[in-house]
Short mmCIF file of C-alpha atoms in Angstrom, two decimals:
data_model
loop_
_atom_site.label_atom_id
_atom_site.label_comp_id
_atom_site.label_asym_id
_atom_site.label_seq_id
_atom_site.Cartn_x
_atom_site.Cartn_y
_atom_site.Cartn_z
CA MET F 1 -47.91 15.51 25.53
CA ASP F 2 -45.83 12.62 26.94
CA TRP F 3 -42.79 14.14 28.67
CA PHE F 4 -40.73 10.97 28.34
CA THR F 5 -40.93 10.25 24.62
CA ALA F 6 -40.60 12.08 21.30
CA SER F 7 -42.96 10.38 18.85
CA ASP F 8 -41.88 12.61 15.94
CA TYR F 9 -38.53 10.79 15.92
CA TRP F 10 -39.94 7.30 15.30
CA LEU F 11 -38.56 7.23 11.75
CA SER F 12 -35.24 8.70 12.91
CA ARG F 13 -34.96 5.83 15.38
CA LEU F 14 -35.78 3.28 12.71
CA VAL F 15 -33.14 4.61 10.29
CA PHE F 16 -30.60 4.95 13.09
CA GLN F 17 -31.11 1.40 14.36
CA ARG F 18 -30.88 -0.24 10.96
CA ALA F 19 -27.77 1.77 10.05
CA LEU F 20 -26.14 0.95 13.40
CA ALA F 21 -26.85 -2.75 12.87
CA ALA F 22 -25.05 -2.51 9.51
CA VAL F 23 -21.97 -1.02 11.21
CA TYR F 24 -22.09 -3.76 13.84
CA LEU F 25 -22.19 -6.32 11.03
CA VAL F 26 -19.05 -4.87 9.45
CA GLY F 27 -17.29 -4.85 12.81
CA PHE F 28 -18.05 -8.48 13.56
CA LEU F 29 -17.21 -9.55 10.01
CA THR F 30 -13.83 -7.84 10.31
CA ALA F 31 -13.20 -9.67 13.58
CA ALA F 32 -14.28 -13.06 12.22
CA LEU F 33 -12.06 -12.87 9.16
CA GLN F 34 -8.91 -11.48 10.77
CA PHE F 35 -8.69 -12.63 14.39
CA ARG F 36 -6.66 -15.84 14.00
CA ALA F 37 -3.57 -14.07 12.67
CA LEU F 38 -3.90 -11.06 14.97
CA ILE F 39 -5.05 -12.29 18.38
CA GLY F 40 -5.70 -16.00 17.96
CA GLN F 41 -3.89 -18.75 19.83
CA ARG F 42 -1.01 -18.47 17.35
CA GLY F 43 -1.63 -14.84 16.56
CA MET F 44 0.85 -12.01 16.76
CA LEU F 45 -0.67 -10.87 20.08
CA PRO F 46 -2.45 -13.96 21.45
CA VAL F 47 -5.48 -13.48 23.68
CA PRO F 48 -4.45 -16.26 26.12
CA ARG F 49 -1.18 -14.45 26.85
CA PHE F 50 -3.06 -11.17 27.34
CA VAL F 51 -5.65 -12.51 29.81
CA GLU F 52 -2.91 -14.10 31.89
CA ARG F 53 -1.60 -10.68 32.87
CA VAL F 54 -4.71 -8.47 32.68
CA PRO F 55 -7.50 -9.08 35.24
CA PHE F 56 -11.19 -9.27 34.36
CA LYS F 57 -12.05 -5.99 36.12
CA ARG F 58 -9.65 -4.08 33.87
CA ALA F 59 -10.83 -5.74 30.66
CA PRO F 60 -14.19 -7.46 31.14
CA SER F 61 -14.68 -10.02 28.39
CA LEU F 62 -16.14 -13.44 27.77
CA PHE F 63 -12.65 -14.45 26.70
CA GLN F 64 -11.36 -13.82 30.20
CA LEU F 65 -13.46 -16.82 31.22
CA HIS F 66 -12.55 -19.05 28.30
CA TYR F 67 -10.60 -18.68 25.09
CA SER F 68 -10.08 -20.89 22.08
CA ASP F 69 -10.04 -20.01 18.41
CA PRO F 70 -13.25 -21.97 17.72
CA PHE F 71 -14.99 -20.19 20.62
CA PHE F 72 -13.91 -16.78 19.34
CA ALA F 73 -15.11 -17.69 15.84
CA VAL F 74 -18.51 -18.71 17.23
CA CYS F 75 -18.82 -15.39 19.08
CA ALA F 76 -17.77 -13.33 16.05
CA TRP F 77 -20.09 -15.12 13.65
CA ALA F 78 -22.90 -14.99 16.23
CA GLY F 79 -22.35 -11.23 16.31
CA CYS F 80 -22.70 -11.18 12.53
CA ALA F 81 -25.95 -13.16 12.74
CA VAL F 82 -27.49 -10.97 15.45
CA SER F 83 -26.43 -7.81 13.60
CA ALA F 84 -28.04 -9.12 10.42
CA ALA F 85 -31.21 -9.93 12.37
CA LEU F 86 -31.31 -6.39 13.77
CA LEU F 87 -30.68 -5.00 10.31
CA ALA F 88 -33.71 -6.98 9.12
CA GLY F 89 -35.83 -5.57 11.96
CA LEU F 90 -36.19 -8.58 14.26
CA ASP F 91 -36.17 -6.34 17.34
CA SER F 92 -39.45 -4.78 16.15
CA LEU F 93 -41.14 -8.18 16.23
CA LEU F 94 -40.23 -8.80 19.86
CA PRO F 95 -41.72 -7.36 23.06
CA LEU F 96 -39.95 -4.27 24.37
CA TRP F 97 -37.79 -6.18 26.85
CA GLY F 98 -36.93 -8.76 24.19
CA GLY F 99 -35.82 -6.09 21.74
CA MET F 100 -33.61 -4.53 24.42
CA LEU F 101 -31.99 -7.86 25.21
CA LEU F 102 -31.38 -8.47 21.51
CA TRP F 103 -29.57 -5.13 21.19
CA LEU F 104 -27.56 -5.98 24.30
CA VAL F 105 -26.08 -9.10 22.66
CA PRO F 106 -23.90 -7.42 19.98
CA TRP F 107 -22.75 -4.83 22.50
CA ALA F 108 -21.60 -7.50 24.97
CA LEU F 109 -19.95 -9.58 22.25
CA TYR F 110 -18.14 -6.64 20.69
CA LEU F 111 -17.04 -5.39 24.13
CA SER F 112 -15.55 -8.82 24.74
CA ILE F 113 -13.58 -8.58 21.50
CA VAL F 114 -12.35 -5.00 22.00
CA ASN F 115 -11.21 -5.61 25.56
CA VAL F 116 -8.84 -8.39 24.49
CA GLY F 117 -7.98 -6.94 21.08
CA GLN F 118 -4.97 -4.99 22.37
CA THR F 119 -3.13 -2.88 19.78
CA TRP F 120 -5.33 -4.11 16.93
CA TYR F 121 -8.45 -2.68 18.62
CA SER F 122 -6.99 0.54 20.01
CA PHE F 123 -8.79 2.84 17.57
CA GLY F 124 -11.36 5.43 18.60
CA TRP F 125 -14.11 4.00 16.43
CA GLU F 126 -14.12 0.80 18.52
CA SER F 127 -15.09 2.71 21.65
CA LEU F 128 -17.47 4.86 19.63
CA LEU F 129 -19.33 1.79 18.35
CA LEU F 130 -19.59 0.46 21.90
CA GLU F 131 -20.80 3.76 23.34
CA VAL F 132 -23.43 4.19 20.64
CA GLY F 133 -24.36 0.50 20.77
CA PHE F 134 -24.98 0.66 24.51
CA LEU F 135 -27.38 3.58 24.11
CA ALA F 136 -29.20 1.73 21.32
CA VAL F 137 -30.24 -0.88 23.88
CA PHE F 138 -32.49 1.69 25.55
CA LEU F 139 -33.92 3.34 22.45
CA GLY F 140 -36.90 0.98 22.37
CA ASN F 141 -38.79 -0.60 19.50
CA ASP F 142 -42.22 -0.29 17.86
CA GLU F 143 -43.99 -0.75 21.21
CA VAL F 144 -42.93 2.71 22.47
CA ALA F 145 -41.99 6.08 21.06
CA PRO F 146 -38.27 6.98 21.24
CA PRO F 147 -37.22 8.21 24.70
CA LEU F 148 -36.29 11.88 24.60
CA VAL F 149 -33.40 11.47 27.02
CA VAL F 150 -31.77 8.76 24.87
CA LEU F 151 -32.07 10.94 21.77
CA PHE F 152 -30.41 13.74 23.73
CA LEU F 153 -27.57 11.44 24.83
CA LEU F 154 -26.98 10.38 21.22
CA ARG F 155 -26.56 14.03 20.30
CA TRP F 156 -24.25 14.40 23.28
CA ILE F 157 -22.02 11.68 21.82
CA LEU F 158 -22.08 13.36 18.40
CA PHE F 159 -21.22 16.67 20.03
CA ARG F 160 -18.19 15.17 21.79
CA VAL F 161 -17.03 13.40 18.63
CA GLU F 162 -17.12 16.54 16.50
CA PHE F 163 -16.24 19.21 19.05
CA GLY F 164 -13.46 17.10 20.56
CA ALA F 165 -11.98 16.53 17.10
CA GLY F 166 -12.17 20.26 16.40
CA LEU F 167 -10.45 21.19 19.66
CA ILE F 168 -7.62 18.68 19.22
CA LYS F 169 -6.89 20.21 15.83
CA MET F 170 -6.87 23.80 17.06
CA ARG F 171 -4.63 22.87 20.00
CA GLY F 172 -2.38 20.64 17.92
CA ASP F 173 -0.58 21.10 14.66
CA GLU F 174 -0.21 24.73 13.61
CA CYS F 175 -1.16 23.81 10.05
CA TRP F 176 -4.79 23.50 11.21
CA ARG F 177 -4.70 27.13 12.36
CA LYS F 178 -2.92 28.20 9.17
CA LEU F 179 -5.47 26.22 7.07
CA THR F 180 -2.65 24.31 5.34
CA CYS F 181 -3.00 20.77 6.74
CA LEU F 182 -4.79 19.43 3.69
CA ASP F 183 -1.78 20.35 1.56
CA HIS F 184 -0.33 17.17 3.10
CA HIS F 185 -3.07 15.09 4.73
CA HIS F 186 -4.52 13.43 1.64
CA GLU F 187 -1.03 12.13 0.85
CA THR F 188 0.07 11.14 4.36
CA GLN F 189 -3.19 9.77 5.81
CA PRO F 190 -3.08 6.15 7.08
CA MET F 191 -4.75 4.51 4.10
CA PRO F 192 -5.52 6.55 0.97
CA GLY F 193 -8.57 5.70 -1.10
CA PRO F 194 -9.09 5.63 -4.87
CA LEU F 195 -9.87 9.36 -4.96
CA SER F 196 -7.21 10.55 -2.49
CA TRP F 197 -4.69 11.30 -5.27
CA PHE F 198 -7.22 13.65 -6.88
CA PHE F 199 -8.10 15.29 -3.55
CA HIS F 200 -4.40 15.95 -2.96
CA HIS F 201 -4.11 17.70 -6.32
CA LEU F 202 -7.03 20.06 -5.73
CA PRO F 203 -6.01 23.73 -5.86
CA LYS F 204 -4.49 24.93 -2.60
CA PRO F 205 -7.15 27.65 -2.13
CA LEU F 206 -9.75 24.88 -2.13
CA HIS F 207 -7.72 23.06 0.52
CA ARG F 208 -7.98 26.20 2.65
CA VAL F 209 -11.73 26.18 2.16
CA GLU F 210 -11.84 22.49 3.17
CA VAL F 211 -10.02 23.18 6.43
CA ALA F 212 -12.10 26.26 7.24
CA ALA F 213 -15.30 24.32 6.57
CA ASN F 214 -14.03 21.53 8.80
CA HIS F 215 -13.42 23.97 11.65
CA PHE F 216 -16.90 25.42 11.26
CA THR F 217 -18.52 21.98 11.21
CA GLN F 218 -16.60 20.75 14.24
CA LEU F 219 -16.42 23.86 16.42
CA VAL F 220 -19.67 25.72 15.69
CA VAL F 221 -22.24 23.35 14.22
CA PRO F 222 -22.22 20.87 17.17
CA PHE F 223 -23.87 23.46 19.42
CA LEU F 224 -26.76 23.69 16.96
CA LEU F 225 -27.64 20.05 17.65
CA PHE F 226 -29.33 21.20 20.85
CA THR F 227 -31.47 23.88 19.20
CA PRO F 228 -35.11 23.43 18.09
CA GLN F 229 -36.00 21.93 14.74
CA PRO F 230 -35.42 22.42 11.88
CA VAL F 231 -32.06 23.93 12.91
CA ALA F 232 -30.92 20.70 14.59
CA THR F 233 -31.74 18.73 11.45
CA ALA F 234 -29.80 21.21 9.32
CA ALA F 235 -26.81 20.89 11.66
CA ALA F 236 -26.94 17.10 11.48
CA ALA F 237 -27.29 17.22 7.69
CA LEU F 238 -24.21 19.43 7.40
CA MET F 239 -22.26 16.93 9.50
CA ILE F 240 -23.43 14.10 7.26
CA VAL F 241 -22.26 15.95 4.15
CA THR F 242 -18.87 16.59 5.76
CA GLN F 243 -18.50 12.93 6.69
CA LEU F 244 -19.40 11.81 3.18
CA TRP F 245 -16.68 14.11 1.88
CA LEU F 246 -14.25 12.29 4.18
CA VAL F 247 -15.57 8.93 2.98
CA LEU F 248 -14.64 9.93 -0.57
CA SER F 249 -11.19 11.18 0.39
CA GLY F 250 -9.80 8.17 2.27
CA ASN F 251 -10.25 4.86 4.08
CA PHE F 252 -11.09 5.57 7.71
CA SER F 253 -12.71 2.27 8.66
CA TRP F 254 -16.25 2.94 9.94
CA LEU F 255 -15.37 6.18 11.78
CA ASN F 256 -17.19 8.33 9.23
CA TRP F 257 -20.09 5.91 8.94
CA ILE F 258 -20.76 5.63 12.68
CA THR F 259 -20.66 9.45 12.85
CA ILE F 260 -23.23 9.57 10.04
CA VAL F 261 -25.36 7.06 11.95
CA LEU F 262 -25.24 9.30 15.01
CA ALA F 263 -26.21 12.34 12.96
CA LEU F 264 -29.22 10.46 11.53
CA SER F 265 -30.65 10.18 15.04
CA ALA F 266 -30.85 14.00 15.18
CA VAL F 267 -32.68 14.33 11.87
CA GLU F 268 -36.44 14.76 12.11
CA PHE F 269 -37.74 12.86 9.10
CA PRO F 270 -41.19 13.79 7.77
CA GLY F 271 -44.04 11.39 8.33
CA ASP F 272 -46.91 10.80 10.71
CA PRO F 273 -45.84 8.79 13.76
CA PRO F 274 -47.72 5.57 14.52
CA SER F 275 -49.97 5.41 17.54
CA VAL F 276 -48.29 3.59 20.42
CA PRO F 277 -49.14 3.29 24.14
CA ASP F 278 -47.30 5.20 26.81
CA ALA F 279 -43.97 3.76 27.89
CA PRO F 280 -44.28 1.31 30.82
CA LEU F 281 -43.06 2.52 34.18
CA TRP F 282 -40.24 -0.04 34.44
CA TYR F 283 -38.87 1.15 31.10
CA GLU F 284 -38.91 4.79 32.19
CA VAL F 285 -37.07 3.90 35.41
CA VAL F 286 -34.40 1.89 33.59
CA VAL F 287 -33.83 4.57 30.94
CA LEU F 288 -33.58 7.40 33.46
CA ALA F 289 -31.22 5.40 35.68
CA VAL F 290 -28.94 4.66 32.73
CA ALA F 291 -29.08 8.30 31.64
CA ALA F 292 -28.03 9.43 35.13
CA LEU F 293 -25.15 6.96 35.07
CA LEU F 294 -23.93 8.20 31.68
CA VAL F 295 -24.19 11.84 32.69
CA GLY F 296 -22.08 11.07 35.76
CA LEU F 297 -19.50 9.20 33.68
CA SER F 298 -19.23 12.20 31.34
CA TYR F 299 -17.19 14.12 33.92
CA HIS F 300 -13.76 12.82 32.92
CA PRO F 301 -14.36 13.00 29.14
CA VAL F 302 -15.57 16.59 29.45
CA ARG F 303 -12.69 17.50 31.71
CA ASN F 304 -10.29 16.06 29.15
CA MET F 305 -12.04 17.80 26.27
CA ILE F 306 -11.67 21.26 27.80
CA SER F 307 -8.14 20.63 29.05
CA ARG F 308 -5.18 22.25 27.34
CA ARG F 309 -3.55 18.82 27.50
CA GLN F 310 -6.43 17.15 25.72
CA ILE F 311 -5.76 13.56 24.67
CA MET F 312 -7.46 11.71 21.83
CA ASN F 313 -9.47 8.50 21.88
CA ARG F 314 -9.44 7.47 25.52
CA SER F 315 -11.87 5.28 27.43
CA PHE F 316 -12.35 6.17 31.09
CA ASP F 317 -14.21 3.02 32.10
CA PRO F 318 -13.65 -0.64 31.13
CA LEU F 319 -17.13 -0.87 29.58
CA HIS F 320 -16.42 2.02 27.16
CA LEU F 321 -19.70 3.70 28.16
CA VAL F 322 -18.49 7.31 27.84
CA ASN F 323 -15.28 8.12 25.98
CA THR F 324 -13.30 10.97 24.52
CA TYR F 325 -12.54 11.26 20.82
CA GLY F 326 -10.42 13.14 18.34
CA ALA F 327 -8.32 12.55 15.26
CA PHE F 328 -5.27 13.96 13.48
CA GLY F 329 -4.15 16.46 16.07
CA SER F 330 -0.96 16.44 14.05
CA VAL F 331 -0.51 15.87 10.32
CA GLY F 332 2.60 14.36 8.75
CA ARG F 333 4.36 16.27 5.98
CA VAL F 334 6.14 13.21 4.57
CA ARG F 335 4.82 9.71 3.97
CA TYR F 336 6.93 6.72 4.90
CA GLU F 337 6.10 3.09 4.20
CA VAL F 338 7.63 -0.14 5.47
CA VAL F 339 8.21 -2.50 2.55
CA VAL F 340 8.53 -6.15 3.58
CA GLU F 341 10.49 -8.51 1.32
CA GLY F 342 11.60 -12.13 1.39
CA THR F 343 14.15 -14.25 -0.40
CA ALA F 344 14.63 -17.99 -0.82
CA ASP F 345 18.39 -17.59 -1.20
CA ASP F 346 20.55 -19.39 1.37
CA VAL F 347 22.77 -16.36 1.86
CA PRO F 348 21.01 -12.97 1.88
CA ARG F 349 22.82 -10.33 -0.17
CA GLU F 350 21.75 -7.04 -1.65
CA ASP F 351 21.63 -8.64 -5.09
CA SER F 352 19.58 -11.63 -3.88
CA ASP F 353 16.17 -12.34 -5.35
CA TRP F 354 14.19 -10.19 -2.93
CA ARG F 355 10.43 -10.39 -3.50
CA GLU F 356 7.98 -7.88 -2.09
CA TYR F 357 4.90 -8.84 -0.06
CA GLU F 358 1.83 -6.95 -1.25
CA PHE F 359 -0.66 -5.63 1.30
CA LYS F 360 -4.32 -5.13 0.51
CA GLY F 361 -4.71 -1.49 1.41
CA LYS F 362 -1.46 0.21 2.30
CA PRO F 363 0.69 1.64 -0.54
CA GLY F 364 3.21 -0.77 -2.03
CA ASP F 365 3.77 -1.06 -5.77
CA PRO F 366 3.86 2.57 -6.99
CA ARG F 367 1.73 1.61 -9.99
CA ARG F 368 -1.04 0.00 -7.96
CA TRP F 369 -3.93 2.40 -7.43
CA PRO F 370 -5.46 2.48 -3.93
CA ARG F 371 -8.80 0.74 -3.45
CA GLN F 372 -11.81 1.52 -1.31
CA PHE F 373 -12.08 -0.75 1.74
CA ALA F 374 -13.86 1.34 4.38
CA PRO F 375 -16.01 0.70 6.31
CA TYR F 376 -14.21 -2.66 6.40
CA HIS F 377 -11.12 -2.27 8.58
CA LEU F 378 -7.78 -3.68 7.43
CA ARG F 379 -6.17 -3.75 10.85
CA LEU F 380 -2.69 -4.91 9.83
CA ASP F 381 -2.47 -2.32 7.05
CA TRP F 382 -3.40 0.46 9.47
CA MET F 383 -0.77 -0.64 11.99
CA MET F 384 1.84 -0.77 9.24
CA TRP F 385 1.26 2.97 8.81
CA PHE F 386 2.07 3.46 12.50
CA ALA F 387 5.10 1.17 12.16
CA ALA F 388 6.47 3.48 9.47
CA LEU F 389 6.13 6.47 11.81
CA SER F 390 8.21 4.76 14.49
CA PRO F 391 9.41 1.21 15.21
CA ALA F 392 8.13 1.73 18.77
CA TYR F 393 4.56 1.42 17.47
CA ALA F 394 5.35 -2.02 16.09
CA GLY F 395 7.53 -3.36 18.88
CA SER F 396 4.92 -5.72 20.27
CA TRP F 397 3.91 -7.42 17.02
CA PHE F 398 6.28 -6.78 14.09
CA GLY F 399 8.69 -9.54 15.07
CA ALA F 400 5.80 -11.99 15.25
CA LEU F 401 4.63 -10.86 11.79
CA VAL F 402 8.07 -11.59 10.34
CA GLU F 403 8.11 -14.99 12.03
CA ARG F 404 4.72 -15.88 10.55
CA LEU F 405 5.90 -14.84 7.09
CA LEU F 406 8.97 -17.04 7.44
CA GLU F 407 6.62 -19.91 8.28
CA ASN F 408 4.24 -19.11 5.40
CA ASP F 409 1.50 -19.05 8.04
CA ARG F 410 -1.78 -19.45 6.19
CA ASP F 411 -3.85 -17.17 8.45
CA THR F 412 -1.29 -14.37 8.27
CA LEU F 413 -1.02 -14.60 4.49
CA LYS F 414 -4.80 -14.19 4.27
CA LEU F 415 -4.31 -10.66 5.59
CA LEU F 416 -2.14 -9.83 2.59
CA ARG F 417 -3.03 -9.19 -1.02
CA ARG F 418 -0.34 -11.53 -2.31
CA SER F 419 2.60 -13.51 -1.06
CA PRO F 420 5.50 -13.86 -3.52
CA PHE F 421 6.21 -17.39 -2.30
CA PRO F 422 4.30 -20.62 -2.94
CA PRO F 423 2.54 -22.34 0.01
CA ASP F 424 5.14 -25.10 0.14
CA GLY F 425 8.13 -22.83 -0.34
CA PRO F 426 8.50 -20.25 2.45
CA PRO F 427 11.29 -17.68 2.27
CA ARG F 428 14.61 -18.31 3.96
CA TYR F 429 14.97 -14.68 4.98
CA VAL F 430 12.64 -11.72 5.44
CA ARG F 431 13.70 -8.09 5.66
CA ALA F 432 11.98 -4.72 5.89
CA ARG F 433 13.03 -1.43 4.32
CA LEU F 434 11.74 2.09 4.84
CA PHE F 435 10.76 4.14 1.80
CA ARG F 436 9.53 7.67 1.34
CA TYR F 437 6.39 7.85 -0.79
CA ARG F 438 4.94 10.86 -2.54
CA TYR F 439 2.09 11.27 -5.00
CA THR F 440 3.16 11.68 -8.59
CA THR F 441 2.23 14.81 -10.50
CA TRP F 442 -0.30 14.85 -13.32
CA ARG F 443 2.57 14.71 -15.83
CA GLU F 444 4.27 11.80 -14.06
CA LEU F 445 0.99 9.91 -13.88
CA ARG F 446 0.47 10.27 -17.64
CA GLU F 447 4.04 9.26 -18.47
CA THR F 448 4.50 6.34 -16.06
CA GLY F 449 1.01 5.27 -15.01
CA ALA F 450 2.24 5.31 -11.40
CA CYS F 451 0.33 7.18 -8.70
CA TRP F 452 3.27 6.96 -6.27
CA GLU F 453 6.97 7.69 -6.50
CA ARG F 454 9.10 6.09 -3.80
CA THR F 455 12.65 6.62 -2.59
CA TYR F 456 14.68 4.28 -0.38
CA VAL F 457 15.45 5.78 3.04
CA ARG F 458 17.07 3.13 5.23
CA GLU F 459 16.95 -0.41 6.49
CA TYR F 460 14.06 -1.05 8.86
CA LEU F 461 14.76 -4.68 9.76
CA PRO F 462 17.89 -6.57 8.58
CA PRO F 463 17.50 -9.94 6.88
CA THR F 464 16.03 -12.30 9.46
CA ARG F 465 15.50 -16.04 9.45
CA LEU F 466 13.91 -18.57 11.76
CA ALA F 467 16.11 -20.10 14.42
CA ALA F 468 17.18 -23.58 13.36
CA THR F 469 15.17 -25.19 16.15
CA ALA F 470 12.04 -23.31 15.13
CA GLN F 471 12.12 -24.12 11.41
CA ARG F 472 9.57 -26.58 10.19
CA SER F 473 10.62 -29.58 8.20
#
């Protein structure tokens, strides 16, 4: 038996690679469609301003060498094209080294985007996609059987994702230990989905079962990934079921989907493996050298994971090769939303004609039912959730957002569901107000048709207008 490869996982590799390519495609599509307003030359956090103060060694990126909006667009759409090619199986038609280079392209392009993405790309699933994508480079194609050490390292990532998330919960909010967090989480999560209202109204005993099952899946099941088959497959399947439950209950970008992709690599699918030659020596050397590097880089993530002061979602190297993960160490009991409004009146008063801007994903109109967007990531909507938690989270970009709304900036308005002002008639003033949102009851839903009930809390941003010198004619 070949010590280096595991031929029984040839179909697992195939499913994993195609699924990963699909996640890559979503990531690049998100970047291509949203970058101009977020990090473009006139974006809220422009890349050129960022690279002026951050050196290449801290944030390696193609855009450290050159940036323009057309160049970024070419890179993002090229990432879409390569991802689509990998999804179609082009890597299997190339020689081994060619397939590896093809998988390296989306990793390098997405790394370049994440490392200049600033606040908009500060989520754990960005690093997770990069870490998994880097390992995919060395998984091989139809010319060789899957390397055993790479399959092991994929399980090691999955272990850290799940076990780290479980530990951060047990060390964090006491409601996780009391099994009560889901009494609130479905209502206060960053972006509810179309079924979140129903999940929130499940009986409280079922919420306790949900939390207990989550603890079991994240704190016990990960260890079973390293046991012989079929136990490892059963463990991976249980994780997949748990992630699909989360997919139904909210919009968490591609976090759940990339975790499912990882779990697929641990599943031993039935089927006779094809006959392939032994792996070439150069390939074995490269894979083992990379494995040794990743094991060495695991020191800091593991140290963080077992620390009582565990932190969530941190990269310990600028290439995001080995990271630490975790989510929802604390759960909010009350939901707040920032409602942005504009008026065309010359003098802003409380009784002015204030019109509300509608976002695509975040709650706004109490009667508008949430939609499913994940795995597509609405970056502005997510950051608006953080802005409602504290103005400090929005300090670097919220003022720029207001300025773009006052200008009726076309790229910014594309991020929204609807602007209440015509293209040639921007508002004179924009303000923001903080509201408390809660899900309606079954009775309230029947009587009003509204899934939310909201109550005014306070002013978030007073009426603001462009400086006279900055207004466009």
